[in-house]
mmCIF file of C-alpha atoms in Angstrom:
data_model
loop_
_atom_site.group_PDB
_atom_site.id
_atom_site.type_symbol
_atom_site.label_atom_id
_atom_site.label_comp_id
_atom_site.label_asym_id
_atom_site.label_seq_id
_atom_site.Cartn_x
_atom_site.Cartn_y
_atom_site.Cartn_z
ATOM 1 C CA GLY A 10 0.153 0.089 0.034
ATOM 2 C CA ALA A 11 0.922 3.387 -0.290
ATOM 3 C CA VAL A 12 3.215 4.754 2.820
ATOM 4 C CA VAL A 13 3.278 8.409 3.958
ATOM 5 C CA SER A 14 5.943 9.877 6.222
ATOM 6 C CA GLN A 15 6.137 13.037 8.561
ATOM 7 C CA HIS A 16 8.951 14.434 10.302
ATOM 8 C CA PRO A 17 9.580 14.954 13.074
ATOM 9 C CA SER A 18 6.833 12.736 15.056
ATOM 10 C CA TRP A 19 6.963 15.274 17.902
ATOM 11 C CA VAL A 20 7.949 18.463 18.688
ATOM 12 C CA ILE A 21 8.794 20.959 21.863
ATOM 13 C CA CYS A 22 9.090 24.073 21.352
ATOM 14 C CA LYS A 23 8.092 27.399 23.063
ATOM 15 C CA SER A 24 5.407 29.770 22.428
ATOM 16 C CA GLY A 25 6.173 32.619 19.923
ATOM 17 C CA THR A 26 8.154 30.528 17.689
ATOM 18 C CA SER A 27 7.504 28.930 14.116
ATOM 19 C CA VAL A 28 8.217 24.784 13.829
ATOM 20 C CA LYS A 29 8.257 22.908 10.759
ATOM 21 C CA ILE A 30 6.343 19.980 9.414
ATOM 22 C CA GLU A 31 7.094 17.376 6.208
ATOM 23 C CA CYS A 32 4.852 14.919 4.974
ATOM 24 C CA ARG A 33 6.592 13.403 2.329
ATOM 25 C CA SER A 34 4.889 10.505 0.025
ATOM 26 C CA LEU A 35 7.421 7.813 0.211
ATOM 27 C CA ASP A 36 6.101 5.303 -3.184
ATOM 28 C CA PHE A 37 4.577 7.548 -5.240
ATOM 29 C CA GLN A 38 3.888 10.506 -5.917
ATOM 30 C CA ALA A 39 0.609 12.571 -4.936
ATOM 31 C CA THR A 40 -0.653 15.772 -6.792
ATOM 32 C CA THR A 41 -3.259 16.611 -3.632
ATOM 33 C CA MET A 42 -2.027 16.309 -0.146
ATOM 34 C CA PHE A 43 -4.323 17.283 3.194
ATOM 35 C CA TRP A 44 -3.111 18.446 6.403
ATOM 36 C CA TYR A 45 -5.293 17.783 9.736
ATOM 37 C CA ARG A 46 -5.777 18.999 13.211
ATOM 38 C CA GLN A 47 -6.485 16.396 15.675
ATOM 39 C CA PHE A 48 -6.948 17.819 19.414
ATOM 40 C CA PRO A 49 -7.504 15.139 22.498
ATOM 41 C CA LYS A 50 -10.371 12.361 22.151
ATOM 42 C CA GLN A 51 -11.344 14.339 19.132
ATOM 43 C CA SER A 52 -12.085 14.169 15.721
ATOM 44 C CA LEU A 53 -9.869 15.027 12.810
ATOM 45 C CA MET A 54 -10.790 18.244 11.530
ATOM 46 C CA LEU A 55 -9.260 19.507 7.975
ATOM 47 C CA MET A 56 -7.079 22.099 7.938
ATOM 48 C CA ALA A 57 -6.436 23.191 4.100
ATOM 49 C CA THR A 58 -5.816 21.102 1.252
ATOM 50 C CA SER A 59 -2.458 21.294 -0.361
ATOM 51 C CA ASN A 60 -2.013 20.860 -4.169
ATOM 52 C CA GLU A 61 1.715 20.667 -6.243
ATOM 53 C CA GLY A 62 2.576 23.716 -8.077
ATOM 54 C CA SER A 63 0.020 25.853 -6.373
ATOM 55 C CA LYS A 64 -1.538 28.196 -3.215
ATOM 56 C CA ALA A 65 -3.094 26.045 -0.546
ATOM 57 C CA THR A 66 -7.317 25.981 -0.398
ATOM 58 C CA TYR A 67 -7.902 26.627 4.153
ATOM 59 C CA GLU A 68 -10.646 25.676 5.655
ATOM 60 C CA GLN A 69 -13.123 27.889 7.254
ATOM 61 C CA GLY A 70 -11.633 29.439 10.138
ATOM 62 C CA VAL A 71 -8.030 28.453 9.365
ATOM 63 C CA GLU A 72 -5.329 31.317 9.159
ATOM 64 C CA LYS A 73 -3.680 30.988 6.162
ATOM 65 C CA ASP A 74 -0.790 33.259 7.742
ATOM 66 C CA LYS A 75 -0.914 30.819 10.645
ATOM 67 C CA PHE A 76 -0.715 27.527 8.617
ATOM 68 C CA LEU A 77 1.687 27.904 6.053
ATOM 69 C CA ILE A 78 1.882 25.325 3.469
ATOM 70 C CA ASN A 79 4.034 24.632 0.182
ATOM 71 C CA HIS A 80 3.870 21.981 -1.345
ATOM 72 C CA ALA A 81 7.246 22.855 -3.901
ATOM 73 C CA SER A 82 7.472 18.962 -4.587
ATOM 74 C CA LEU A 83 4.935 15.366 -5.814
ATOM 75 C CA THR A 84 6.025 13.578 -3.008
ATOM 76 C CA LEU A 85 6.160 17.081 -0.161
ATOM 77 C CA SER A 86 4.462 18.998 1.487
ATOM 78 C CA THR A 87 5.415 21.830 4.726
ATOM 79 C CA LEU A 88 2.763 22.993 7.140
ATOM 80 C CA THR A 89 4.725 25.904 9.372
ATOM 81 C CA VAL A 90 2.798 26.703 12.109
ATOM 82 C CA THR A 91 4.288 30.508 12.513
ATOM 83 C CA SER A 92 3.926 32.271 16.405
ATOM 84 C CA ALA A 93 2.531 29.399 17.764
ATOM 85 C CA HIS A 94 0.909 29.390 20.951
ATOM 86 C CA PRO A 95 -0.180 27.176 23.329
ATOM 87 C CA GLU A 96 -3.789 26.362 22.058
ATOM 88 C CA ASP A 97 -2.102 25.514 18.719
ATOM 89 C CA SER A 98 -0.621 22.835 20.863
ATOM 90 C CA SER A 99 -2.344 19.485 18.917
ATOM 91 C CA PHE A 100 -1.722 16.082 17.164
ATOM 92 C CA TYR A 101 -1.583 17.157 13.571
ATOM 93 C CA ILE A 102 -1.465 14.444 10.687
ATOM 94 C CA CYS A 103 -1.264 14.741 6.497
ATOM 95 C CA SER A 104 -3.018 12.937 3.884
ATOM 96 C CA ALA A 105 -1.694 12.198 0.462
ATOM 97 C CA ARG A 106 -4.024 10.740 -2.200
ATOM 98 C CA VAL A 107 -3.592 8.417 -4.544
ATOM 99 C CA SER A 108 -5.846 8.143 -7.871
ATOM 100 C CA GLY A 109 -8.663 6.535 -6.441
ATOM 101 C CA GLY A 110 -9.497 8.346 -4.383
ATOM 102 C CA GLN A 111 -8.175 6.638 -1.606
ATOM 103 C CA GLN A 112 -5.854 9.111 0.846
ATOM 104 C CA PHE A 113 -3.540 7.732 3.181
ATOM 105 C CA PHE A 114 -2.488 9.006 6.608
ATOM 106 C CA GLY A 115 1.062 9.909 7.755
ATOM 107 C CA PRO A 116 2.087 9.148 11.401
ATOM 108 C CA GLY A 117 0.951 12.138 12.810
ATOM 109 C CA THR A 118 3.432 14.786 14.750
ATOM 110 C CA ARG A 119 2.652 15.903 18.126
ATOM 111 C CA LEU A 120 3.561 19.721 18.727
ATOM 112 C CA THR A 121 3.544 20.848 21.673
ATOM 113 C CA VAL A 122 3.720 24.445 22.891
ATOM 114 C CA LEU A 123 4.563 25.883 25.758
ATOM 115 C CA GLY B 7 -20.814 22.227 4.032
ATOM 116 C CA GLU B 8 -21.040 19.143 4.406
ATOM 117 C CA ASN B 9 -21.641 17.611 8.340
ATOM 118 C CA VAL B 10 -21.023 14.275 9.281
ATOM 119 C CA GLU B 11 -22.379 12.857 12.253
ATOM 120 C CA GLN B 12 -21.596 9.785 13.271
ATOM 121 C CA HIS B 13 -23.459 7.243 16.286
ATOM 122 C CA PRO B 14 -22.889 5.541 18.782
ATOM 123 C CA SER B 15 -19.858 7.340 20.430
ATOM 124 C CA THR B 16 -18.707 4.180 22.934
ATOM 125 C CA LEU B 17 -19.851 1.096 21.578
ATOM 126 C CA SER B 18 -19.333 -2.482 24.309
ATOM 127 C CA VAL B 19 -19.976 -5.696 22.437
ATOM 128 C CA GLN B 20 -18.996 -9.512 23.943
ATOM 129 C CA GLU B 21 -15.808 -10.888 21.623
ATOM 130 C CA GLY B 22 -18.121 -12.972 18.733
ATOM 131 C CA ASP B 23 -20.571 -11.001 18.668
ATOM 132 C CA SER B 24 -21.517 -7.884 15.521
ATOM 133 C CA ALA B 25 -20.905 -4.284 15.754
ATOM 134 C CA VAL B 26 -22.914 -1.595 13.784
ATOM 135 C CA ILE B 27 -21.672 1.829 14.085
ATOM 136 C CA LYS B 28 -23.864 4.389 11.614
ATOM 137 C CA CYS B 29 -23.135 7.160 10.287
ATOM 138 C CA THR B 30 -25.266 10.083 8.849
ATOM 139 C CA TYR B 31 -24.181 12.365 6.211
ATOM 140 C CA SER B 32 -25.675 16.029 5.316
ATOM 141 C CA ASP B 33 -23.740 17.500 1.387
ATOM 142 C CA SER B 34 -25.314 15.131 -1.533
ATOM 143 C CA ALA B 35 -22.934 15.772 -3.750
ATOM 144 C CA SER B 36 -20.932 13.549 -1.108
ATOM 145 C CA ASN B 37 -19.703 10.140 -3.343
ATOM 146 C CA TYR B 38 -16.567 8.407 -1.042
ATOM 147 C CA PHE B 39 -17.163 7.216 1.621
ATOM 148 C CA PRO B 40 -14.097 5.616 3.527
ATOM 149 C CA TRP B 41 -13.999 4.254 7.366
ATOM 150 C CA TYR B 42 -11.294 4.203 9.164
ATOM 151 C CA LYS B 43 -9.571 2.607 12.045
ATOM 152 C CA GLN B 44 -7.162 4.370 15.287
ATOM 153 C CA GLU B 45 -5.969 3.002 17.887
ATOM 154 C CA LEU B 46 -4.570 5.410 20.639
ATOM 155 C CA GLY B 47 -1.193 7.946 19.113
ATOM 156 C CA LYS B 48 -1.296 6.170 16.076
ATOM 157 C CA ARG B 49 -2.323 7.379 12.683
ATOM 158 C CA PRO B 50 -6.396 6.383 11.450
ATOM 159 C CA GLN B 51 -6.345 2.889 8.679
ATOM 160 C CA LEU B 52 -8.929 2.824 5.864
ATOM 161 C CA ILE B 53 -10.261 -1.011 6.830
ATOM 162 C CA ILE B 54 -13.045 -0.415 4.592
ATOM 163 C CA ASP B 55 -15.014 2.133 1.877
ATOM 164 C CA ILE B 56 -17.798 3.079 -0.913
ATOM 165 C CA ARG B 57 -18.862 4.851 -3.095
ATOM 166 C CA SER B 58 -22.000 6.236 -3.773
ATOM 167 C CA ASN B 59 -22.898 4.371 -7.171
ATOM 168 C CA VAL B 60 -22.695 0.787 -4.795
ATOM 169 C CA GLY B 61 -24.759 0.136 -2.110
ATOM 170 C CA GLU B 62 -22.830 -2.087 -0.453
ATOM 171 C CA LYS B 63 -18.948 -3.906 -0.142
ATOM 172 C CA LYS B 64 -17.766 -6.720 2.211
ATOM 173 C CA ASP B 65 -14.504 -7.578 3.204
ATOM 174 C CA GLN B 66 -14.244 -10.372 5.515
ATOM 175 C CA ARG B 67 -15.401 -9.674 8.477
ATOM 176 C CA ILE B 68 -15.977 -6.387 7.642
ATOM 177 C CA ALA B 69 -19.047 -4.906 5.460
ATOM 178 C CA VAL B 70 -20.649 -1.522 4.291
ATOM 179 C CA THR B 71 -23.720 -0.451 3.516
ATOM 180 C CA LEU B 72 -25.299 2.640 2.076
ATOM 181 C CA ASN B 73 -28.421 3.963 1.376
ATOM 182 C CA LYS B 74 -27.994 7.631 -0.912
ATOM 183 C CA THR B 75 -31.790 8.892 -1.137
ATOM 184 C CA ALA B 76 -30.774 8.551 3.738
ATOM 185 C CA LYS B 77 -28.091 9.368 2.920
ATOM 186 C CA HIS B 78 -26.618 7.234 5.655
ATOM 187 C CA PHE B 79 -24.028 4.714 5.818
ATOM 188 C CA SER B 80 -23.336 2.232 8.468
ATOM 189 C CA LEU B 81 -20.335 -0.587 9.613
ATOM 190 C CA HIS B 82 -20.586 -4.255 10.284
ATOM 191 C CA ILE B 83 -18.309 -5.413 11.622
ATOM 192 C CA THR B 84 -19.138 -10.103 12.145
ATOM 193 C CA GLU B 85 -17.565 -12.425 14.700
ATOM 194 C CA THR B 86 -15.517 -9.302 16.356
ATOM 195 C CA GLN B 87 -12.402 -10.061 18.652
ATOM 196 C CA PRO B 88 -9.860 -8.354 21.068
ATOM 197 C CA GLU B 89 -7.466 -6.800 18.322
ATOM 198 C CA ASP B 90 -11.213 -4.907 16.616
ATOM 199 C CA SER B 91 -11.216 -1.779 19.818
ATOM 200 C CA ALA B 92 -10.017 1.080 18.279
ATOM 201 C CA VAL B 93 -11.981 4.099 17.469
ATOM 202 C CA TYR B 94 -13.355 4.386 14.522
ATOM 203 C CA PHE B 95 -13.838 7.116 11.977
ATOM 204 C CA CYS B 96 -16.970 7.550 9.721
ATOM 205 C CA ALA B 97 -15.777 9.799 6.787
ATOM 206 C CA ALA B 98 -17.675 11.481 3.698
ATOM 207 C CA SER B 99 -15.966 13.443 0.401
ATOM 208 C CA GLY B 100 -16.626 15.229 -2.577
ATOM 209 C CA GLY B 101 -15.306 14.498 -6.065
ATOM 210 C CA GLY B 102 -14.571 10.762 -5.752
ATOM 211 C CA GLY B 103 -12.010 11.073 -2.297
ATOM 212 C CA ALA B 104 -10.816 14.514 -5.210
ATOM 213 C CA ASP B 105 -11.904 16.581 -1.883
ATOM 214 C CA GLY B 106 -10.774 16.534 1.504
ATOM 215 C CA LEU B 107 -12.219 14.131 4.442
ATOM 216 C CA THR B 108 -15.183 15.541 6.549
ATOM 217 C CA PHE B 109 -14.860 13.143 9.598
ATOM 218 C CA GLY B 110 -17.427 11.833 12.383
ATOM 219 C CA LYS B 111 -16.908 12.519 15.523
ATOM 220 C CA GLY B 112 -15.471 8.216 16.512
ATOM 221 C CA THR B 113 -16.273 5.292 17.983
ATOM 222 C CA HIS B 114 -15.377 3.478 20.539
ATOM 223 C CA LEU B 115 -15.670 -0.370 20.029
ATOM 224 C CA ILE B 116 -14.235 -1.933 22.857
ATOM 225 C CA ILE B 117 -14.842 -5.637 22.868
ATOM 226 C CA GLN B 118 -15.555 -7.514 26.024
ATOM 227 C CA PRO B 119 -13.486 -11.000 26.711
#
């Protein structure tokens, strides 16, 4: 099956700093990747759709200037949480879509902002 | 936008019995409905999916049914085993899965030995 990796798997940072999370499709090319956020004991919420070579599409309520997404190649999308605050602490999960529509998820990145 | 409701939030069944989880969706344009299993701290794993041109799909002990008219779909797990214990999420999207997924709130399935 399709393999998606994320790096780092966890990160702790100070309030006000920025954190970059990488999402890679390892054995296939993904023109579209998605970024989700999951708070403890809650469901996954779609944050944005990342399209290779074009601007990301953000869901309502998600600040595009705070959550910067770059999809520079067919195998890599990055999410940068800028000026992170404790309320940004969450589990960030990316997914990559294969032809046929299935989405395969990365292992997630647990962000803790102190 | 799409809204997906999932019930129950917690389901406890005896090992060997069947489990059924139900979801409803609001957007009639949605046409792709996957189910994911997520263990604590892990990524969601796709266990089965169904598209709107199909009413039922089965894979060994797992089956999904879809009623487009009523806008609801269900996950059926038969002969449950302890390793089936996890949180299960239903989801919906349009564009045959090309769009992002809208998830239900999840069902914590507990298999009692």
